[in-house]
């Protein structure tokens, strides 16, 4: 399998706040890597560095073999077209219909597409997320889970090779979470993407992660399958696990 993301000894601080202190991570084609870690540990910062939205202080960040911090503006824009970024508070444009939201990346980034080509691309991604009936609705008329799926569909319309999901199941009920988990697994199969899925939701981690990496003290101290990582005796891993499952039990 081809390596699409290669991170070596990555450091990032904001003033006196040290966030990433030697992060190493490789992500392969057709793989979902789940990133876990407490709030404020630098998970979102990490994927912003991968997408070239923030620059690292030190270390290597390669995407498709290219060093992201060394890319010029034009190269970075070309790279970003291959990256689907599902933001933590994934915003749809409220004044546009679902169809217009989905078309937006195409219209903005690709010149000379015909109406028929655009319609076909929209059709394909909306079918993929099973929400064809919502095409002419406004985002405000959709449920949280539907909005999330439309947000994912909007990134898929550009045929991404990498997907970066920032807390895709946050705030959703368990059944909707399950739908989003299935969608992320389908996306991996259909587009052969390399994905990084940031989550606090251990069910999501278990269902979607081919590998799981836990960010502690600015590093990935533990990486492996869900079972490998959570069979570790480190008390911080235990408490992370217990807290999540106890919390989800209390919510039932
Ligand atoms: N652009 C920025 N300027 C200054 N500080 C920042 C910036 N971006 C992030 N930080 C700080 O870096 C730390 C890590 O932030 P980050 O958003 O990556 O956390 P996180 O692990 O994603 O947390 P959460 O689970 O709550 O989303 C935080 O303390 C945050 O305040
Ligand atoms: Mg975050």
mmCIF file of C-alpha atoms and ligand atoms in Angstrom:
data_model
loop_
_atom_site.group_PDB
_atom_site.id
_atom_site.type_symbol
_atom_site.label_atom_id
_atom_site.label_comp_id
_atom_site.label_asym_id
_atom_site.label_seq_id
_atom_site.Cartn_x
_atom_site.Cartn_y
_atom_site.Cartn_z
ATOM 1 C CA UNK A 1 0.000 0.000 0.000
ATOM 2 C CA UNK A 2 1.097 3.492 -0.752
ATOM 3 C CA UNK A 3 1.965 5.883 2.048
ATOM 4 C CA UNK A 4 0.074 9.144 1.535
ATOM 5 C CA UNK A 5 0.811 11.061 4.753
ATOM 6 C CA UNK A 6 4.218 10.919 6.448
ATOM 7 C CA UNK A 7 4.831 12.882 9.622
ATOM 8 C CA UNK A 8 8.192 12.768 11.373
ATOM 9 C CA UNK A 9 9.243 14.517 14.589
ATOM 10 C CA UNK A 10 6.690 17.265 14.249
ATOM 11 C CA UNK A 11 6.761 20.152 16.722
ATOM 12 C CA UNK A 12 4.308 23.003 17.139
ATOM 13 C CA UNK A 13 3.998 25.621 19.866
ATOM 14 C CA UNK A 14 1.944 28.770 20.162
ATOM 15 C CA UNK A 15 4.103 31.204 22.121
ATOM 16 C CA UNK A 16 4.879 29.462 25.396
ATOM 17 C CA UNK A 17 2.213 26.819 24.848
ATOM 18 C CA UNK A 18 3.827 23.604 23.600
ATOM 19 C CA UNK A 19 1.268 21.555 21.709
ATOM 20 C CA UNK A 20 2.977 18.973 19.480
ATOM 21 C CA UNK A 21 6.295 17.614 20.746
ATOM 22 C CA UNK A 22 7.590 15.043 18.322
ATOM 23 C CA UNK A 23 4.609 13.576 16.515
ATOM 24 C CA UNK A 24 5.213 10.629 14.191
ATOM 25 C CA UNK A 25 2.448 9.209 12.035
ATOM 26 C CA UNK A 26 2.124 7.470 8.679
ATOM 27 C CA UNK A 27 -1.176 6.995 6.910
ATOM 28 C CA UNK A 28 -1.606 4.637 3.977
ATOM 29 C CA UNK A 29 -3.979 4.501 1.044
ATOM 30 C CA UNK A 30 -7.331 2.879 1.877
ATOM 31 C CA UNK A 31 -6.845 3.287 5.620
ATOM 32 C CA UNK A 32 -8.737 5.015 8.427
ATOM 33 C CA UNK A 33 -6.561 6.218 11.277
ATOM 34 C CA UNK A 34 -8.416 7.396 14.368
ATOM 35 C CA UNK A 35 -6.781 10.067 16.512
ATOM 36 C CA UNK A 36 -7.842 10.163 20.147
ATOM 37 C CA UNK A 37 -6.752 12.521 22.881
ATOM 38 C CA UNK A 38 -8.131 14.835 25.490
ATOM 39 C CA UNK A 39 -9.416 18.274 24.658
ATOM 40 C CA UNK A 40 -6.631 20.726 23.859
ATOM 41 C CA UNK A 41 -3.963 18.108 23.094
ATOM 42 C CA UNK A 42 -3.486 19.348 19.532
ATOM 43 C CA UNK A 43 -5.576 17.012 17.380
ATOM 44 C CA UNK A 44 -7.137 19.777 15.295
ATOM 45 C CA UNK A 45 -3.779 21.545 15.062
ATOM 46 C CA UNK A 46 -2.282 18.360 13.627
ATOM 47 C CA UNK A 47 -4.745 18.033 10.777
ATOM 48 C CA UNK A 48 -4.551 21.755 10.048
ATOM 49 C CA UNK A 49 -0.794 21.314 9.612
ATOM 50 C CA UNK A 50 -1.421 18.392 7.238
ATOM 51 C CA UNK A 51 -3.743 20.544 5.143
ATOM 52 C CA UNK A 52 -1.245 23.419 5.158
ATOM 53 C CA UNK A 53 -3.550 25.694 7.180
ATOM 54 C CA UNK A 54 -0.944 26.047 9.940
ATOM 55 C CA UNK A 55 2.819 25.715 9.616
ATOM 56 C CA UNK A 56 4.897 23.492 11.881
ATOM 57 C CA UNK A 57 7.886 24.764 13.873
ATOM 58 C CA UNK A 58 10.025 21.715 13.181
ATOM 59 C CA UNK A 59 9.805 18.309 11.563
ATOM 60 C CA UNK A 60 8.592 16.736 8.376
ATOM 61 C CA UNK A 61 5.071 16.727 6.951
ATOM 62 C CA UNK A 62 4.795 15.007 3.601
ATOM 63 C CA UNK A 63 1.583 14.473 1.690
ATOM 64 C CA UNK A 64 1.798 12.470 -1.552
ATOM 65 C CA UNK A 65 5.577 12.731 -1.156
ATOM 66 C CA UNK A 66 5.520 16.550 -1.139
ATOM 67 C CA UNK A 67 6.744 18.545 1.845
ATOM 68 C CA UNK A 68 3.682 20.627 2.773
ATOM 69 C CA UNK A 69 5.494 23.544 4.505
ATOM 70 C CA UNK A 70 7.691 23.986 1.414
ATOM 71 C CA UNK A 71 4.845 24.301 -1.084
ATOM 72 C CA UNK A 72 4.118 27.655 -2.676
ATOM 73 C CA UNK A 73 0.586 29.010 -2.775
ATOM 74 C CA UNK A 74 -0.279 27.472 -6.122
ATOM 75 C CA UNK A 75 1.055 24.037 -5.170
ATOM 76 C CA UNK A 76 -0.766 24.204 -1.851
ATOM 77 C CA UNK A 77 -4.053 24.997 -3.572
ATOM 78 C CA UNK A 78 -3.537 22.046 -5.916
ATOM 79 C CA UNK A 79 -2.852 19.791 -2.932
ATOM 80 C CA UNK A 80 -5.922 21.018 -1.038
ATOM 81 C CA UNK A 81 -8.152 19.997 -3.913
ATOM 82 C CA UNK A 82 -7.229 16.384 -3.115
ATOM 83 C CA UNK A 83 -7.985 16.776 0.594
ATOM 84 C CA UNK A 84 -11.508 16.649 1.985
ATOM 85 C CA UNK A 85 -11.627 18.569 5.238
ATOM 86 C CA UNK A 86 -14.680 17.981 7.422
ATOM 87 C CA UNK A 87 -14.368 20.733 10.036
ATOM 88 C CA UNK A 88 -15.274 20.390 13.692
ATOM 89 C CA UNK A 89 -18.212 22.772 13.235
ATOM 90 C CA UNK A 90 -18.812 21.833 9.631
ATOM 91 C CA UNK A 91 -20.731 24.747 8.252
ATOM 92 C CA UNK A 92 -23.002 24.570 5.257
ATOM 93 C CA UNK A 93 -23.936 27.835 3.612
ATOM 94 C CA UNK A 94 -27.318 28.589 5.173
ATOM 95 C CA UNK A 95 -28.515 30.786 2.343
ATOM 96 C CA UNK A 96 -27.923 28.090 -0.283
ATOM 97 C CA UNK A 97 -29.931 24.951 -0.976
ATOM 98 C CA UNK A 98 -28.352 21.553 -0.445
ATOM 99 C CA UNK A 99 -27.770 21.313 -4.204
ATOM 100 C CA UNK A 100 -26.034 24.694 -4.314
ATOM 101 C CA UNK A 101 -23.901 23.745 -1.321
ATOM 102 C CA UNK A 102 -22.778 20.573 -3.075
ATOM 103 C CA UNK A 103 -22.034 22.356 -6.348
ATOM 104 C CA UNK A 104 -20.070 25.107 -4.671
ATOM 105 C CA UNK A 105 -16.609 23.453 -4.617
ATOM 106 C CA UNK A 106 -16.945 22.439 -8.268
ATOM 107 C CA UNK A 107 -18.092 25.821 -9.473
ATOM 108 C CA UNK A 108 -15.361 27.528 -7.516
ATOM 109 C CA UNK A 109 -12.460 25.239 -8.361
ATOM 110 C CA UNK A 110 -13.105 23.737 -11.774
ATOM 111 C CA UNK A 111 -13.629 25.886 -14.812
ATOM 112 C CA UNK A 112 -15.626 24.886 -17.873
ATOM 113 C CA UNK A 113 -17.830 22.204 -16.363
ATOM 114 C CA UNK A 114 -21.124 21.813 -18.182
ATOM 115 C CA UNK A 115 -24.477 21.883 -16.353
ATOM 116 C CA UNK A 116 -24.890 18.177 -17.144
ATOM 117 C CA UNK A 117 -21.480 17.312 -15.664
ATOM 118 C CA UNK A 118 -22.234 19.269 -12.500
ATOM 119 C CA UNK A 119 -25.653 17.618 -12.150
ATOM 120 C CA UNK A 120 -24.089 14.196 -12.589
ATOM 121 C CA UNK A 121 -21.438 14.870 -9.925
ATOM 122 C CA UNK A 122 -24.101 16.134 -7.492
ATOM 123 C CA UNK A 123 -26.265 13.090 -8.195
ATOM 124 C CA UNK A 124 -23.372 10.749 -7.488
ATOM 125 C CA UNK A 125 -22.414 12.212 -4.102
ATOM 126 C CA UNK A 126 -25.984 12.705 -2.897
ATOM 127 C CA UNK A 127 -26.764 9.083 -3.730
ATOM 128 C CA UNK A 128 -23.632 8.074 -1.858
ATOM 129 C CA UNK A 129 -24.933 9.655 1.358
ATOM 130 C CA UNK A 130 -28.547 8.595 0.740
ATOM 131 C CA UNK A 131 -30.117 12.053 0.894
ATOM 132 C CA UNK A 132 -31.405 12.638 -2.622
ATOM 133 C CA UNK A 133 -34.721 13.965 -1.342
ATOM 134 C CA UNK A 134 -33.065 16.893 0.415
ATOM 135 C CA UNK A 135 -31.477 18.442 -2.712
ATOM 136 C CA UNK A 136 -33.853 21.377 -2.888
ATOM 137 C CA UNK A 137 -34.095 21.952 0.858
ATOM 138 C CA UNK A 138 -32.255 24.545 2.904
ATOM 139 C CA UNK A 139 -29.673 23.393 5.492
ATOM 140 C CA UNK A 140 -31.859 24.797 8.301
ATOM 141 C CA UNK A 141 -34.519 22.234 7.413
ATOM 142 C CA UNK A 142 -32.160 19.273 7.966
ATOM 143 C CA UNK A 143 -31.282 17.331 11.094
ATOM 144 C CA UNK A 144 -27.781 17.511 12.565
ATOM 145 C CA UNK A 145 -26.910 14.106 11.139
ATOM 146 C CA UNK A 146 -28.210 15.021 7.695
ATOM 147 C CA UNK A 147 -26.201 18.243 7.733
ATOM 148 C CA UNK A 148 -23.112 16.284 8.656
ATOM 149 C CA UNK A 149 -23.648 13.897 5.758
ATOM 150 C CA UNK A 150 -24.201 16.756 3.316
ATOM 151 C CA UNK A 151 -20.978 18.337 4.612
ATOM 152 C CA UNK A 152 -19.135 15.099 3.892
ATOM 153 C CA UNK A 153 -20.798 14.807 0.466
ATOM 154 C CA UNK A 154 -19.647 18.324 -0.342
ATOM 155 C CA UNK A 155 -16.023 17.335 0.227
ATOM 156 C CA UNK A 156 -16.495 14.093 -1.736
ATOM 157 C CA UNK A 157 -17.578 15.963 -4.842
ATOM 158 C CA UNK A 158 -13.921 16.882 -5.408
ATOM 159 C CA UNK A 159 -12.906 13.196 -5.397
ATOM 160 C CA UNK A 160 -10.502 13.524 -2.478
ATOM 161 C CA UNK A 161 -7.647 11.120 -1.885
ATOM 162 C CA UNK A 162 -7.380 12.169 1.751
ATOM 163 C CA UNK A 163 -10.208 12.812 4.207
ATOM 164 C CA UNK A 164 -9.648 14.687 7.446
ATOM 165 C CA UNK A 165 -12.634 14.381 9.764
ATOM 166 C CA UNK A 166 -12.663 16.538 12.876
ATOM 167 C CA UNK A 167 -15.112 15.032 15.389
ATOM 168 C CA UNK A 168 -17.603 13.814 12.806
ATOM 169 C CA UNK A 169 -20.000 12.278 15.344
ATOM 170 C CA UNK A 170 -19.910 14.986 18.030
ATOM 171 C CA UNK A 171 -23.355 15.893 19.289
ATOM 172 C CA UNK A 172 -25.194 13.175 17.360
ATOM 173 C CA UNK A 173 -27.400 10.442 18.819
ATOM 174 C CA UNK A 174 -26.052 6.847 18.781
ATOM 175 C CA UNK A 175 -28.012 5.755 15.707
ATOM 176 C CA UNK A 176 -26.932 8.778 13.694
ATOM 177 C CA UNK A 177 -23.349 8.196 14.886
ATOM 178 C CA UNK A 178 -23.635 4.689 13.521
ATOM 179 C CA UNK A 179 -24.747 6.058 10.138
ATOM 180 C CA UNK A 180 -21.810 8.447 10.011
ATOM 181 C CA UNK A 181 -19.419 5.631 10.966
ATOM 182 C CA UNK A 182 -20.786 3.499 8.147
ATOM 183 C CA UNK A 183 -20.507 6.405 5.747
ATOM 184 C CA UNK A 184 -16.843 6.933 6.654
ATOM 185 C CA UNK A 185 -16.143 3.244 6.066
ATOM 186 C CA UNK A 186 -17.953 3.353 2.715
ATOM 187 C CA UNK A 187 -16.021 6.455 1.678
ATOM 188 C CA UNK A 188 -12.769 4.632 2.391
ATOM 189 C CA UNK A 189 -13.784 1.700 0.202
ATOM 190 C CA UNK A 190 -15.277 3.759 -2.606
ATOM 191 C CA UNK A 191 -12.567 6.408 -2.914
ATOM 192 C CA UNK A 192 -9.643 4.405 -1.472
ATOM 193 C CA UNK A 193 -8.938 7.391 0.736
ATOM 194 C CA UNK A 194 -6.453 7.806 3.520
ATOM 195 C CA UNK A 195 -8.450 9.231 6.386
ATOM 196 C CA UNK A 196 -7.693 10.733 9.737
ATOM 197 C CA UNK A 197 -10.704 10.658 12.024
ATOM 198 C CA UNK A 198 -10.471 12.751 15.175
ATOM 199 C CA UNK A 199 -12.973 11.681 17.764
ATOM 200 C CA UNK A 200 -13.799 11.453 21.458
ATOM 201 C CA UNK A 201 -16.250 8.686 20.655
ATOM 202 C CA UNK A 202 -14.745 5.257 21.330
ATOM 203 C CA UNK A 203 -17.525 3.454 19.495
ATOM 204 C CA UNK A 204 -16.625 5.504 16.433
ATOM 205 C CA UNK A 205 -12.942 4.667 16.975
ATOM 206 C CA UNK A 206 -13.694 0.973 17.226
ATOM 207 C CA UNK A 207 -16.012 0.888 14.212
ATOM 208 C CA UNK A 208 -13.961 2.982 11.812
ATOM 209 C CA UNK A 209 -10.315 2.806 12.855
ATOM 210 C CA UNK A 210 -8.032 0.405 11.051
ATOM 211 C CA UNK A 211 -5.546 1.918 13.450
ATOM 212 C CA UNK A 212 -5.902 4.107 16.507
ATOM 213 C CA UNK A 213 -3.339 6.639 17.742
ATOM 214 C CA UNK A 214 -3.589 8.350 21.114
ATOM 215 C CA UNK A 215 -2.132 11.820 21.589
ATOM 216 C CA UNK A 216 -0.605 12.338 25.050
ATOM 217 C CA UNK A 217 1.874 15.057 26.011
ATOM 218 C CA UNK A 218 2.344 16.110 22.404
ATOM 219 C CA UNK A 219 3.153 12.631 21.065
ATOM 220 C CA UNK A 220 1.552 9.470 19.803
ATOM 221 C CA UNK A 221 2.740 7.181 22.520
ATOM 222 C CA UNK A 222 0.346 4.408 21.543
ATOM 223 C CA UNK A 223 -0.594 3.344 18.026
ATOM 224 C CA UNK A 224 -2.167 0.112 16.882
ATOM 225 C CA UNK A 225 -5.522 -1.564 16.454
ATOM 226 C CA UNK A 226 -8.261 -0.522 18.887
ATOM 227 C CA UNK A 227 -7.771 -3.771 20.814
ATOM 228 C CA UNK A 228 -3.992 -3.342 20.971
ATOM 229 C CA UNK A 229 -4.201 0.217 22.233
ATOM 230 C CA UNK A 230 -6.904 -0.420 24.817
ATOM 231 C CA UNK A 231 -5.354 -3.585 26.212
ATOM 232 C CA UNK A 232 -2.545 -1.329 27.452
ATOM 233 C CA UNK A 233 -2.177 -1.042 31.207
ATOM 234 C CA UNK A 234 -1.187 2.646 31.189
ATOM 235 C CA UNK A 235 -3.589 4.212 33.702
ATOM 236 C CA UNK A 236 -4.218 7.156 31.374
ATOM 237 C CA UNK A 237 -5.403 4.773 28.659
ATOM 238 C CA UNK A 238 -7.547 2.923 31.212
ATOM 239 C CA UNK A 239 -9.163 6.086 32.504
ATOM 240 C CA UNK A 240 -9.774 7.349 28.959
ATOM 241 C CA UNK A 241 -11.519 4.091 28.164
ATOM 242 C CA UNK A 242 -13.496 3.837 31.409
ATOM 243 C CA UNK A 243 -14.540 7.459 31.328
ATOM 244 C CA UNK A 244 -15.880 7.163 27.779
ATOM 245 C CA UNK A 245 -17.848 4.027 28.388
ATOM 246 C CA UNK A 246 -19.144 5.103 31.766
ATOM 247 C CA UNK A 247 -20.202 8.435 30.313
ATOM 248 C CA UNK A 248 -22.011 6.799 27.409
ATOM 249 C CA UNK A 249 -23.797 4.456 29.833
ATOM 250 C CA UNK A 250 -24.981 7.396 31.908
ATOM 251 C CA UNK A 251 -26.456 8.976 28.795
ATOM 252 C CA UNK A 252 -28.563 5.912 27.930
HETATM 253 N N1 LIG B 1 -4.122 29.398 15.925
HETATM 254 C C1 LIG B 1 -3.865 29.223 17.219
HETATM 255 N N2 LIG B 1 -3.246 30.167 17.955
HETATM 256 C C2 LIG B 1 -2.959 29.965 19.246
HETATM 257 N N3 LIG B 1 -3.232 28.848 19.928
HETATM 258 C C3 LIG B 1 -3.855 27.856 19.256
HETATM 259 C C4 LIG B 1 -4.200 27.991 17.885
HETATM 260 N N4 LIG B 1 -4.798 26.838 17.477
HETATM 261 C C5 LIG B 1 -4.831 26.052 18.562
HETATM 262 N N5 LIG B 1 -4.262 26.635 19.633
HETATM 263 C C6 LIG B 1 -4.097 26.044 20.970
HETATM 264 O O1 LIG B 1 -3.463 24.791 20.812
HETATM 265 C C7 LIG B 1 -4.014 23.823 21.707
HETATM 266 C C8 LIG B 1 -4.496 22.610 20.918
HETATM 267 O O2 LIG B 1 -5.634 22.991 20.159
HETATM 268 P P1 LIG B 1 -6.485 21.979 19.301
HETATM 269 O O3 LIG B 1 -7.563 22.760 18.700
HETATM 270 O O4 LIG B 1 -5.595 21.227 18.371
HETATM 271 O O5 LIG B 1 -7.028 20.977 20.420
HETATM 272 P P2 LIG B 1 -7.876 19.647 20.199
HETATM 273 O O6 LIG B 1 -7.036 18.487 20.619
HETATM 274 O O7 LIG B 1 -8.416 19.631 18.829
HETATM 275 O O8 LIG B 1 -9.049 19.830 21.286
HETATM 276 P P3 LIG B 1 -10.640 19.510 21.187
HETATM 277 O O9 LIG B 1 -10.759 18.045 21.465
HETATM 278 O O10 LIG B 1 -11.226 20.327 22.292
HETATM 279 O O11 LIG B 1 -11.119 19.918 19.832
HETATM 280 C C9 LIG B 1 -5.116 24.535 22.472
HETATM 281 O O12 LIG B 1 -4.613 24.920 23.719
HETATM 282 C C10 LIG B 1 -5.435 25.745 21.616
HETATM 283 O O13 LIG B 1 -5.879 26.811 22.396
HETATM 284 MG MG1 LIG B 2 -10.279 19.861 18.012
#
